[in-house]
PDB file of C-alpha atoms and ligand atoms in Angstrom:
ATOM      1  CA  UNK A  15     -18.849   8.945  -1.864  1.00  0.00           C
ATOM      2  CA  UNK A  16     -17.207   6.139  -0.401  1.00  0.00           C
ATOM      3  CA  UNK A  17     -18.481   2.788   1.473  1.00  0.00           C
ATOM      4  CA  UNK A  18     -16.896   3.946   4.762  1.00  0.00           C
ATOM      5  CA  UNK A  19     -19.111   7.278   4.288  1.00  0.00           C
ATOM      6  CA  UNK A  20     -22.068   5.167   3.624  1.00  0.00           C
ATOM      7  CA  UNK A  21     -21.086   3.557   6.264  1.00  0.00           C
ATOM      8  CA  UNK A  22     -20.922   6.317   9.002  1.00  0.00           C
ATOM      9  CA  UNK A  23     -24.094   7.915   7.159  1.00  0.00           C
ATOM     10  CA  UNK A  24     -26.380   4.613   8.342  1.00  0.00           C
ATOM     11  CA  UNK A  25     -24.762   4.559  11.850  1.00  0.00           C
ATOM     12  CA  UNK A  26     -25.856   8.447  11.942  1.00  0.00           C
ATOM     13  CA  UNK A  27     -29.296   7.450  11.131  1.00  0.00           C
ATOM     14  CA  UNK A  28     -29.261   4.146  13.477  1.00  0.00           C
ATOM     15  CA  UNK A  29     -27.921   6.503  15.913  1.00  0.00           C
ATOM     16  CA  UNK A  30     -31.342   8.937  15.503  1.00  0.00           C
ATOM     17  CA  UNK A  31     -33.981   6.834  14.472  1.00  0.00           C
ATOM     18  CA  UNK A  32     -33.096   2.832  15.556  1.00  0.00           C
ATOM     19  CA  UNK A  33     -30.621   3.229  18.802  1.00  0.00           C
ATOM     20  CA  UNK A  34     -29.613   0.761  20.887  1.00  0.00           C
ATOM     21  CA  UNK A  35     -32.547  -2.376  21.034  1.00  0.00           C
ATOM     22  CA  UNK A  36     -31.786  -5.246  23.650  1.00  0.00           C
ATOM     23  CA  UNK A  37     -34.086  -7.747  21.683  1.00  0.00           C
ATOM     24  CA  UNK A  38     -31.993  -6.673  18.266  1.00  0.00           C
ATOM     25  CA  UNK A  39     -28.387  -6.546  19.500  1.00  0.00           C
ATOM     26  CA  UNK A  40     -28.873  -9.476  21.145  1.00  0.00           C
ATOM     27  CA  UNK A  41     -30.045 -11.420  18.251  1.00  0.00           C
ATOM     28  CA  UNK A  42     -27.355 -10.362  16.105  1.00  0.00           C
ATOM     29  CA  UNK A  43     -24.360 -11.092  18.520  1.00  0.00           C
ATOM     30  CA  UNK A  44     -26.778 -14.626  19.293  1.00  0.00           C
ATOM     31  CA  UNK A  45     -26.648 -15.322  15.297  1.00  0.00           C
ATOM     32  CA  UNK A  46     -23.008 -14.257  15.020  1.00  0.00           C
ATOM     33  CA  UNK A  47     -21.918 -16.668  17.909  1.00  0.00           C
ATOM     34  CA  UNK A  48     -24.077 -19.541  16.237  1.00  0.00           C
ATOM     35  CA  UNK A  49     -21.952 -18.845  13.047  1.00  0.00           C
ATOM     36  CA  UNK A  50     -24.677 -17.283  10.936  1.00  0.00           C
ATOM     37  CA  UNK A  51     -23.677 -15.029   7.896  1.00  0.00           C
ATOM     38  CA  UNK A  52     -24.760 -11.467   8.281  1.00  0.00           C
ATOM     39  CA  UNK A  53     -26.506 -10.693   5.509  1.00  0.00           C
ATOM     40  CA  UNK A  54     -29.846  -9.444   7.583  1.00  0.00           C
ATOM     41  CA  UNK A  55     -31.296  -6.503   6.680  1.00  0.00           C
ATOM     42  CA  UNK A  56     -29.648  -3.084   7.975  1.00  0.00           C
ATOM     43  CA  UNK A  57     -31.201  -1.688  11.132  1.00  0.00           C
ATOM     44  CA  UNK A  58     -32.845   1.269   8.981  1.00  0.00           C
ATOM     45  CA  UNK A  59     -33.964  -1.163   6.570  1.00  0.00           C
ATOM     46  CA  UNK A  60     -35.890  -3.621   9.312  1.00  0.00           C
ATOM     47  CA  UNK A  61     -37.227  -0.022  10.416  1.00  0.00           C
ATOM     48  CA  UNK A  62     -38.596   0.365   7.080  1.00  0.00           C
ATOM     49  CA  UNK A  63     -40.401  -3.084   6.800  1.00  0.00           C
ATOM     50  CA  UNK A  64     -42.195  -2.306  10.210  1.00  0.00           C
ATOM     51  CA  UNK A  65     -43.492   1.014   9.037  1.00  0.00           C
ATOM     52  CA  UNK A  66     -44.409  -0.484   5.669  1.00  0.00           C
ATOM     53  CA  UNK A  67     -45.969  -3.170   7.519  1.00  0.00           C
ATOM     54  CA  UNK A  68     -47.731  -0.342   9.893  1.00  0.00           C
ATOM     55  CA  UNK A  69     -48.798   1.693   7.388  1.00  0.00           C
ATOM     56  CA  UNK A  70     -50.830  -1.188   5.803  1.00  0.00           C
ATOM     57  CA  UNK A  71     -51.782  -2.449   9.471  1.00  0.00           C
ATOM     58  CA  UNK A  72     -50.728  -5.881   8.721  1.00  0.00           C
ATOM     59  CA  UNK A  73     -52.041  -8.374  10.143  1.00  0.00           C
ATOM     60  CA  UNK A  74     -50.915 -11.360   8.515  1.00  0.00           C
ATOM     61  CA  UNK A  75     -47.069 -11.124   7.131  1.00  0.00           C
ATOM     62  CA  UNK A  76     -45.373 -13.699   5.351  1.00  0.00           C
ATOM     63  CA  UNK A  77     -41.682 -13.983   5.511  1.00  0.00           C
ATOM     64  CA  UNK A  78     -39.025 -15.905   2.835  1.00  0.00           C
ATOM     65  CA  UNK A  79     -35.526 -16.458   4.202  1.00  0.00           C
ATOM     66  CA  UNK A  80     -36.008 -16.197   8.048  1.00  0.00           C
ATOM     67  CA  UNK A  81     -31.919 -16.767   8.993  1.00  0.00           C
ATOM     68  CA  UNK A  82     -31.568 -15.537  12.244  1.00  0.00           C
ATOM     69  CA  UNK A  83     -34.904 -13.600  12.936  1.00  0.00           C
ATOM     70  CA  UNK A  84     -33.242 -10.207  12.895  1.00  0.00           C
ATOM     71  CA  UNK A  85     -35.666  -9.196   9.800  1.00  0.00           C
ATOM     72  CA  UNK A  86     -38.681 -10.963  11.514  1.00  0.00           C
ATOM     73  CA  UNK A  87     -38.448  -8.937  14.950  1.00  0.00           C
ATOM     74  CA  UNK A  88     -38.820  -6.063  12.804  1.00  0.00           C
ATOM     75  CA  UNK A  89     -41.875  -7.747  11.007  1.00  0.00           C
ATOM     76  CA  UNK A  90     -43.480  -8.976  14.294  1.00  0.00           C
ATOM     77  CA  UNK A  91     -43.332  -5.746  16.082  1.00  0.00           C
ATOM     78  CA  UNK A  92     -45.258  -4.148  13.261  1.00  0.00           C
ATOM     79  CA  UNK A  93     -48.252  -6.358  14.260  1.00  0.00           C
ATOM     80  CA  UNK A  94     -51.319  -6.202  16.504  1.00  0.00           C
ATOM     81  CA  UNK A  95     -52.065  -8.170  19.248  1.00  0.00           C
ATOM     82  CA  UNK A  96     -54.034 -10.659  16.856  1.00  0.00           C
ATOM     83  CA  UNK A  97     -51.560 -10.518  14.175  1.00  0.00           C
ATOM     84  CA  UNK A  98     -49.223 -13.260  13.073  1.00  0.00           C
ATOM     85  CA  UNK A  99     -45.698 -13.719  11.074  1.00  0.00           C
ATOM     86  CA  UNK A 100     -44.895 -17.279   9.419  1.00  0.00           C
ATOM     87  CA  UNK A 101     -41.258 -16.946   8.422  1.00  0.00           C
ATOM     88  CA  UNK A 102     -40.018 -19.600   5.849  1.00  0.00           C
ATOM     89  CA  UNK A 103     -35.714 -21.215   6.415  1.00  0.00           C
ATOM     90  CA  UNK A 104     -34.342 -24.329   4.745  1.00  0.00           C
ATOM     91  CA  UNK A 105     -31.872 -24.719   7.665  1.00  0.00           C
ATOM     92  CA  UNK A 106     -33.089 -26.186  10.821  1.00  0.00           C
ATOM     93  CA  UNK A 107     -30.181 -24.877  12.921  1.00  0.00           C
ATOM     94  CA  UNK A 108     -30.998 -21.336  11.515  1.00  0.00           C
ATOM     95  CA  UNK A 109     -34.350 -21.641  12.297  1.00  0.00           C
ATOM     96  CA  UNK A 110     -33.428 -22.855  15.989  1.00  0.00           C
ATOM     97  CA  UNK A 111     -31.337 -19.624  16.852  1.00  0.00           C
ATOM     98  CA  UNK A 112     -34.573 -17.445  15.402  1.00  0.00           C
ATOM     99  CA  UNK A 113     -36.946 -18.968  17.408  1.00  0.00           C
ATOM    100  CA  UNK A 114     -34.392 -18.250  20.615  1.00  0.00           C
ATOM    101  CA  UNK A 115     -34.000 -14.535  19.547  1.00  0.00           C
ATOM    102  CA  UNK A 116     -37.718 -14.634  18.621  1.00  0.00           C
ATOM    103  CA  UNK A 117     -38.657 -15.353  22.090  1.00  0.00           C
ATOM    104  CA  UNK A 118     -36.306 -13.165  23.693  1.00  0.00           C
ATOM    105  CA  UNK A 119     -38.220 -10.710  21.711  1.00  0.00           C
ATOM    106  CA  UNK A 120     -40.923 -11.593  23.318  1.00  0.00           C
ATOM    107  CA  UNK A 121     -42.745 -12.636  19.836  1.00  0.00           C
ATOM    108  CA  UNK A 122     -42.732 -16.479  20.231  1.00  0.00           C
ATOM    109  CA  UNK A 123     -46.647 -16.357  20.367  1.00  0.00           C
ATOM    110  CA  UNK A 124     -46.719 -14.191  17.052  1.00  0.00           C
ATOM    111  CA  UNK A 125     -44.396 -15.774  15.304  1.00  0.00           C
ATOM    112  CA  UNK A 126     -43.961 -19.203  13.445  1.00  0.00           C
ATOM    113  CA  UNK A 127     -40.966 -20.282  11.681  1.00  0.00           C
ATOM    114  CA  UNK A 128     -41.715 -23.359   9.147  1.00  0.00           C
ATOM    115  CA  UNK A 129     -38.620 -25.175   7.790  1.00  0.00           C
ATOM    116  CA  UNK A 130     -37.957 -26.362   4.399  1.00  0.00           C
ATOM    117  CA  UNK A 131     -37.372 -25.517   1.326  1.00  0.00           C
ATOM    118  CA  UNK A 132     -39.763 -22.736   0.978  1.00  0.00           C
ATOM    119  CA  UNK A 133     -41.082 -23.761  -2.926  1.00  0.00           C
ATOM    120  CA  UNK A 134     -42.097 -26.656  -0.854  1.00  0.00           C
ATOM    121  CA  UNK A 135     -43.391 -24.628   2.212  1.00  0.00           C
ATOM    122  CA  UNK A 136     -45.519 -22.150  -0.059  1.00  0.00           C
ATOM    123  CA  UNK A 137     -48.176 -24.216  -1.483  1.00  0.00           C
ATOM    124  CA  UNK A 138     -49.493 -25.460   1.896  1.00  0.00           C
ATOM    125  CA  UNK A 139     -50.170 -21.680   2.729  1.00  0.00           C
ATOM    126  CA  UNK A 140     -53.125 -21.147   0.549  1.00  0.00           C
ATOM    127  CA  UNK A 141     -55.667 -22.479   3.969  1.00  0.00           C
ATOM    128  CA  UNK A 142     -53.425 -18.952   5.858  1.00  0.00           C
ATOM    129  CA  UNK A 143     -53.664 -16.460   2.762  1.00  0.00           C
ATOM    130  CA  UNK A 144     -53.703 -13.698   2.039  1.00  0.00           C
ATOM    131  CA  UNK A 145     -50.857 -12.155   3.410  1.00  0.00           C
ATOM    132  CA  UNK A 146     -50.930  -8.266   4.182  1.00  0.00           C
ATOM    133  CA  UNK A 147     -47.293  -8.143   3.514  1.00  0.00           C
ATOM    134  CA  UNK A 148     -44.715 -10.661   1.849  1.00  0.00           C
ATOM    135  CA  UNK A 149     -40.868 -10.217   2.278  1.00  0.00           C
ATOM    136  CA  UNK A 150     -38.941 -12.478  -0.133  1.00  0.00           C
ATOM    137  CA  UNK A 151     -35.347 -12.690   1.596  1.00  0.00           C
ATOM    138  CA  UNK A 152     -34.246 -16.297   0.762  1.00  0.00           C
ATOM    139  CA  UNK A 153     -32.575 -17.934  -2.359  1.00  0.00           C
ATOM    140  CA  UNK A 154     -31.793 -15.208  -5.089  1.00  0.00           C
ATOM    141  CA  UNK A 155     -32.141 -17.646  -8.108  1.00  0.00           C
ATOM    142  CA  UNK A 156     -35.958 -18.805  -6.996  1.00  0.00           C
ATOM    143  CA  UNK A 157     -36.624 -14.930  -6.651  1.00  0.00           C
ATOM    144  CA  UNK A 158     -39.029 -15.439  -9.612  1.00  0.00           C
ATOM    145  CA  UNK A 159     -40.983 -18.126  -8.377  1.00  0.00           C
ATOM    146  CA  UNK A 160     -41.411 -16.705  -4.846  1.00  0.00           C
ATOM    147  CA  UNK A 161     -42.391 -14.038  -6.693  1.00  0.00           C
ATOM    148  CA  UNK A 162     -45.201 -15.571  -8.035  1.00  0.00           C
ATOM    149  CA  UNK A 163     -46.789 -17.233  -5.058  1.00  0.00           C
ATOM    150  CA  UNK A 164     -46.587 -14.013  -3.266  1.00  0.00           C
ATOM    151  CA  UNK A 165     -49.295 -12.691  -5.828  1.00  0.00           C
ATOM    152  CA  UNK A 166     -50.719 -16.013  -5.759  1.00  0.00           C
ATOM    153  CA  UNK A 167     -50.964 -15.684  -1.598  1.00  0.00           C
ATOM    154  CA  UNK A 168     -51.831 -12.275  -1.622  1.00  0.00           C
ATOM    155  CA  UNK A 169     -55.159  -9.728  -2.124  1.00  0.00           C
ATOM    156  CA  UNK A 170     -55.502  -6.454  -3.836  1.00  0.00           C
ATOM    157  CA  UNK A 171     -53.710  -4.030  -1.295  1.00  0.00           C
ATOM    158  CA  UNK A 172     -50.703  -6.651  -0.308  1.00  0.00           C
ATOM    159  CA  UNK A 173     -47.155  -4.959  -0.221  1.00  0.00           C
ATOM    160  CA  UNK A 174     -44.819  -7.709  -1.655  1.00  0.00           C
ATOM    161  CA  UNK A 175     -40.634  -6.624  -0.658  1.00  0.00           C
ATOM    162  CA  UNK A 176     -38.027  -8.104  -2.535  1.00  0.00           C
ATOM    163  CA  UNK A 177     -34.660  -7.572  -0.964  1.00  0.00           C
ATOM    164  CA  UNK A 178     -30.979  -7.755  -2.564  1.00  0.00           C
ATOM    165  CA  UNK A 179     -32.534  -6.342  -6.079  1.00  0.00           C
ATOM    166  CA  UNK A 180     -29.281  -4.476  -7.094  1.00  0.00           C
ATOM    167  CA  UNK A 181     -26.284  -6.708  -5.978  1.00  0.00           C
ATOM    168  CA  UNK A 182     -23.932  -3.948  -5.929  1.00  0.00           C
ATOM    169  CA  UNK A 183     -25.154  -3.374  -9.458  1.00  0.00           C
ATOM    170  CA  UNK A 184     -24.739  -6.880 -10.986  1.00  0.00           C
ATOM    171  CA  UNK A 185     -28.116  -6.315 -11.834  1.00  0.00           C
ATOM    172  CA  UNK A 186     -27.420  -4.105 -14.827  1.00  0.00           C
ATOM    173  CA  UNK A 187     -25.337  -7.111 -16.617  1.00  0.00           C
ATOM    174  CA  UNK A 188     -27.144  -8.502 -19.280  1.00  0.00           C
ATOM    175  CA  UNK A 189     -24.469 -10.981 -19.664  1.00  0.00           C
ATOM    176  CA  UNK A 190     -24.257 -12.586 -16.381  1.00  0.00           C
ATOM    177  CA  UNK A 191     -23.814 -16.080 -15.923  1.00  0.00           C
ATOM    178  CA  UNK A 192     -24.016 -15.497 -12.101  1.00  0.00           C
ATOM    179  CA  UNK A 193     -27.274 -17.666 -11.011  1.00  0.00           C
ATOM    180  CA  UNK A 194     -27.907 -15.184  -8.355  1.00  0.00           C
ATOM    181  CA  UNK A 195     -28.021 -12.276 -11.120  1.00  0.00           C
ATOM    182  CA  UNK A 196     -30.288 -14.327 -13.024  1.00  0.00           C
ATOM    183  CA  UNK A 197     -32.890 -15.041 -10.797  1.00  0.00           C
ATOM    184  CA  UNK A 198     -32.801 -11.182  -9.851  1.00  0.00           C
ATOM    185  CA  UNK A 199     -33.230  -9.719 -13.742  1.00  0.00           C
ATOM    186  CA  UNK A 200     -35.708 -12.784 -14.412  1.00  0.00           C
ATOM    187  CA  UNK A 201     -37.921 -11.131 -11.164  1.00  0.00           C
ATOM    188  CA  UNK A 202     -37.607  -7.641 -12.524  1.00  0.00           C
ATOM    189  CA  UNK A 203     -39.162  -8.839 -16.294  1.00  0.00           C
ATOM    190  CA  UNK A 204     -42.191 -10.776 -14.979  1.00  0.00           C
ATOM    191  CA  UNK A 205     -42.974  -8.141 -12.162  1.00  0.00           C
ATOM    192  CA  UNK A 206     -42.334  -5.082 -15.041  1.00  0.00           C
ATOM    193  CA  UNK A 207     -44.813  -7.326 -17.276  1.00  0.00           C
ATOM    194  CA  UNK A 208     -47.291  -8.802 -14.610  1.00  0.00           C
ATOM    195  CA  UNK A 209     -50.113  -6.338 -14.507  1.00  0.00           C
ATOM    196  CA  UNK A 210     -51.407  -7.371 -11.388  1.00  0.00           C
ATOM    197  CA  UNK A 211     -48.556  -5.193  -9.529  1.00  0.00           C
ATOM    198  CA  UNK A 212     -47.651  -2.330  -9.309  1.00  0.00           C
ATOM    199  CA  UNK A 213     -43.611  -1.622  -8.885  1.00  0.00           C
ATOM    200  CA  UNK A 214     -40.915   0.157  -8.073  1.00  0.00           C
ATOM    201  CA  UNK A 215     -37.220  -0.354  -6.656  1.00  0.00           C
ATOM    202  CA  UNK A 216     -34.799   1.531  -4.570  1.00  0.00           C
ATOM    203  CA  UNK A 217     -30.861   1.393  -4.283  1.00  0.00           C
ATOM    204  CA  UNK A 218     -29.689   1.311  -1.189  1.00  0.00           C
ATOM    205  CA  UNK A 219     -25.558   1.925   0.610  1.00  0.00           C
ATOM    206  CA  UNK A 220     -24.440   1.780   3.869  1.00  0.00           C
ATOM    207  CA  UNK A 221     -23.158  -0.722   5.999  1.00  0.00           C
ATOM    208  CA  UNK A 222     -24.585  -3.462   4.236  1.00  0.00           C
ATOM    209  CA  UNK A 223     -22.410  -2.423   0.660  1.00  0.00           C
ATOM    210  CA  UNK A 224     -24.355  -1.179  -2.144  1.00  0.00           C
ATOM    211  CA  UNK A 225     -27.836  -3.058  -2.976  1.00  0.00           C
ATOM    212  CA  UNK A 226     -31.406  -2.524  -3.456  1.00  0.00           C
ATOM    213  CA  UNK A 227     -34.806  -3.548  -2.452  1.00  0.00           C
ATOM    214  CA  UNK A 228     -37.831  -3.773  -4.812  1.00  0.00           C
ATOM    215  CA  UNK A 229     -41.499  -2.452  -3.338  1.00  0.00           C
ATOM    216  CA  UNK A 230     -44.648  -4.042  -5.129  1.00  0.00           C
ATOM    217  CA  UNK A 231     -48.266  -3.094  -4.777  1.00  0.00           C
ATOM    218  CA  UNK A 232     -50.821  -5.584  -5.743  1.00  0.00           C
ATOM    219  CA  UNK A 233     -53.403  -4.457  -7.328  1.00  0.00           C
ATOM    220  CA  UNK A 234     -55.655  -6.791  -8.569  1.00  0.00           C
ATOM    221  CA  UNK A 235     -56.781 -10.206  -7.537  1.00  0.00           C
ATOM    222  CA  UNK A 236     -54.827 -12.876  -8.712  1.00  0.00           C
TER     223      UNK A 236
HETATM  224  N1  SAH B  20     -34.438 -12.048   6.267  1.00  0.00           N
HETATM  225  C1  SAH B  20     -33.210 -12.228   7.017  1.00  0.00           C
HETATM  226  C2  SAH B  20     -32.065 -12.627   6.123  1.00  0.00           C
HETATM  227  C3  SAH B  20     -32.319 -13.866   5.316  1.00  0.00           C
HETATM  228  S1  SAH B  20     -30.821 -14.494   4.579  1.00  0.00           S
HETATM  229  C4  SAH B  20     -32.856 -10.918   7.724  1.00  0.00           C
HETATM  230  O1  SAH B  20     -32.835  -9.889   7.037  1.00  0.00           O
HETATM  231  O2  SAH B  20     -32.594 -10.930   8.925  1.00  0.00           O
HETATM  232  C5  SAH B  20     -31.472 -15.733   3.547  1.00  0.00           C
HETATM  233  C6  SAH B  20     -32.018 -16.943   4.267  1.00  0.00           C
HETATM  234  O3  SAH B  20     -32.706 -17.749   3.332  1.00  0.00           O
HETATM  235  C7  SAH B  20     -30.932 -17.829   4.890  1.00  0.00           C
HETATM  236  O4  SAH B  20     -31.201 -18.042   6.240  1.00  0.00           O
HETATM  237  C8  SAH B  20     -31.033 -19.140   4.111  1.00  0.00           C
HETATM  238  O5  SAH B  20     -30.779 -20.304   4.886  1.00  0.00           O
HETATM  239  C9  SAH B  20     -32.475 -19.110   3.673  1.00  0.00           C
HETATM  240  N2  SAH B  20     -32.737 -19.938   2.492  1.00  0.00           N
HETATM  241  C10 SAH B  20     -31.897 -20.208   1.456  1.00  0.00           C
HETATM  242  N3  SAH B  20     -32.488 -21.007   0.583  1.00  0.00           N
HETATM  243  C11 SAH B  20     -33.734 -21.261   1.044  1.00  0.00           C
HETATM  244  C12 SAH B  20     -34.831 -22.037   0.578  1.00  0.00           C
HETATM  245  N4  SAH B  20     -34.762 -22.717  -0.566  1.00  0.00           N
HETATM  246  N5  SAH B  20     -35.960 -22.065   1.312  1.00  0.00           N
HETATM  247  C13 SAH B  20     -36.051 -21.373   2.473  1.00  0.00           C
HETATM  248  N6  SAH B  20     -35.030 -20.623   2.975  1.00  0.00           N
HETATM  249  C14 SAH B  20     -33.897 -20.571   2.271  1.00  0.00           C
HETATM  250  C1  DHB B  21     -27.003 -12.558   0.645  1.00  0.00           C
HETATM  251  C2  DHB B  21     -28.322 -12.795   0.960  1.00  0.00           C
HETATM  252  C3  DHB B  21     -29.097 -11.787   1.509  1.00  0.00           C
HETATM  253  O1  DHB B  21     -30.405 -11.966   1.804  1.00  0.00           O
HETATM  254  C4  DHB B  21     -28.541 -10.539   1.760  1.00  0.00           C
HETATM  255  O2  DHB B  21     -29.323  -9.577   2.292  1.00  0.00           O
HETATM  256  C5  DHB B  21     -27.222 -10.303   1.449  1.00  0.00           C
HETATM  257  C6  DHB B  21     -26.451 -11.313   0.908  1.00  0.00           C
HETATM  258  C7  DHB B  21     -26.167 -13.627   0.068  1.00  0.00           C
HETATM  259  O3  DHB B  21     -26.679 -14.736  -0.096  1.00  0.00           O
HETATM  260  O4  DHB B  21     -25.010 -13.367  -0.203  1.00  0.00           O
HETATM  261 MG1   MG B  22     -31.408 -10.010   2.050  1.00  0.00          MG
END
């Protein structure tokens, strides 16, 4: 298997199950003119976080690394009339082209994007916990701490998603001095250890290169 099969294997599946999306496409040639990276989540992958966040029936969803709102559309489409999204960005300007693709998404009332640094953002939260469902998509060396106040903001039942959990297998190196790395393998110990989740993590390949995202259960209050 190659990354150009991987490749035509997600845009098969995007073809079938995503399709064209006015609200989507738009918000990723919006970011892309604004100069954001692309590192948001493949279509089949924001697919995946709004039938996760279905399933559940979500109604509070907490988001960590908002970029360009591509992930949160996903998110806020998952959610009731009633329910809300609070995505967490360091970078204003980011922030400012999500709330614009947001809106033309028509989920500016659902949606609320809070900026700072999110280890800052997260301990005013407690007065809006617990979450249904927490994505952590932001910084990969504070993995571990985000990690932690998702339990902290969440209730037995919460899904907590950790994207970018295989780094086109970085992962595996035990010797890495690679601060992204770090933070990843540190999450993995204290969420293998933490008996208040349950966990597992998939690999994933297509257009977005080889990586992974991890899939937690909590299961008892924190
Ligand atoms: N979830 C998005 C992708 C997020 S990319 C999607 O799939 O569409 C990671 C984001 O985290 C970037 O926008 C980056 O600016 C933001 N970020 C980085 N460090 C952060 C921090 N300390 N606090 C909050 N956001 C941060
Ligand atoms: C990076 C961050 C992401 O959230 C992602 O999905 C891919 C790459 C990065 O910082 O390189
Ligand atoms: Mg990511």
């Amino acid at each position: 298997m190659t990354d150009t099969t991987w490749s035509k294997v997600d845009d098969f599946i995007n073809e079938r199950f995503v399709g064209d999306d006015a609200a989507l496409d738009e918000a990723l040639r919006a970011s892309a003119a604004a100069g954001l990276p692309e590192i948001n989540v493949a279509p089949n992958q924001g697919k995946l976080l709004m039938l996760l966040a279905r399933a559940i029936e979500a109604r509070k969803i907490l988001e960590i690394g908002t970029l360009g709102g591509y992930s949160t559309i996903w998110l806020g489409r998952a959610l009731p009339t009633d329910g809300m999204v609070i995505s967490l960005e360091a970078n204003a300007d980011y922030a400012e082209v999500a709330r614009s693709n947001l809106a033309r998404a028509g989920l500016a009332d659902k949606v609320e994007i809070r900026v700072g640094r999110a280890i800052e953002t997260l301990p005013t939260l407690a007065g809006e916990a617990p979450f249904d469902l927490i994505f952590i998509d932001a910084d990969k060396p504070t993995t571990p701490d985000y990690f932690q106040w998702a339990v902290k903001l969440s209730r037995p039942g919460s899904l907590i998603l950790v994207d970018n959990v295989v780094r086109e297998g970085a992962v595996i190196d035990a010797e890495s001095n690679d601060r992204n790395v770090l933070g990843i393998r540190c999450f993995y110990d204290l969420a293998a250890a933490d008996p208040r989740v349950s966990a597992t993590a998939l690999q994933t390949v297509g257009g977005k290169g080889h990586d992974g995202i991890a899939i937690l259960l909590v299961i008892s209050a924190p």
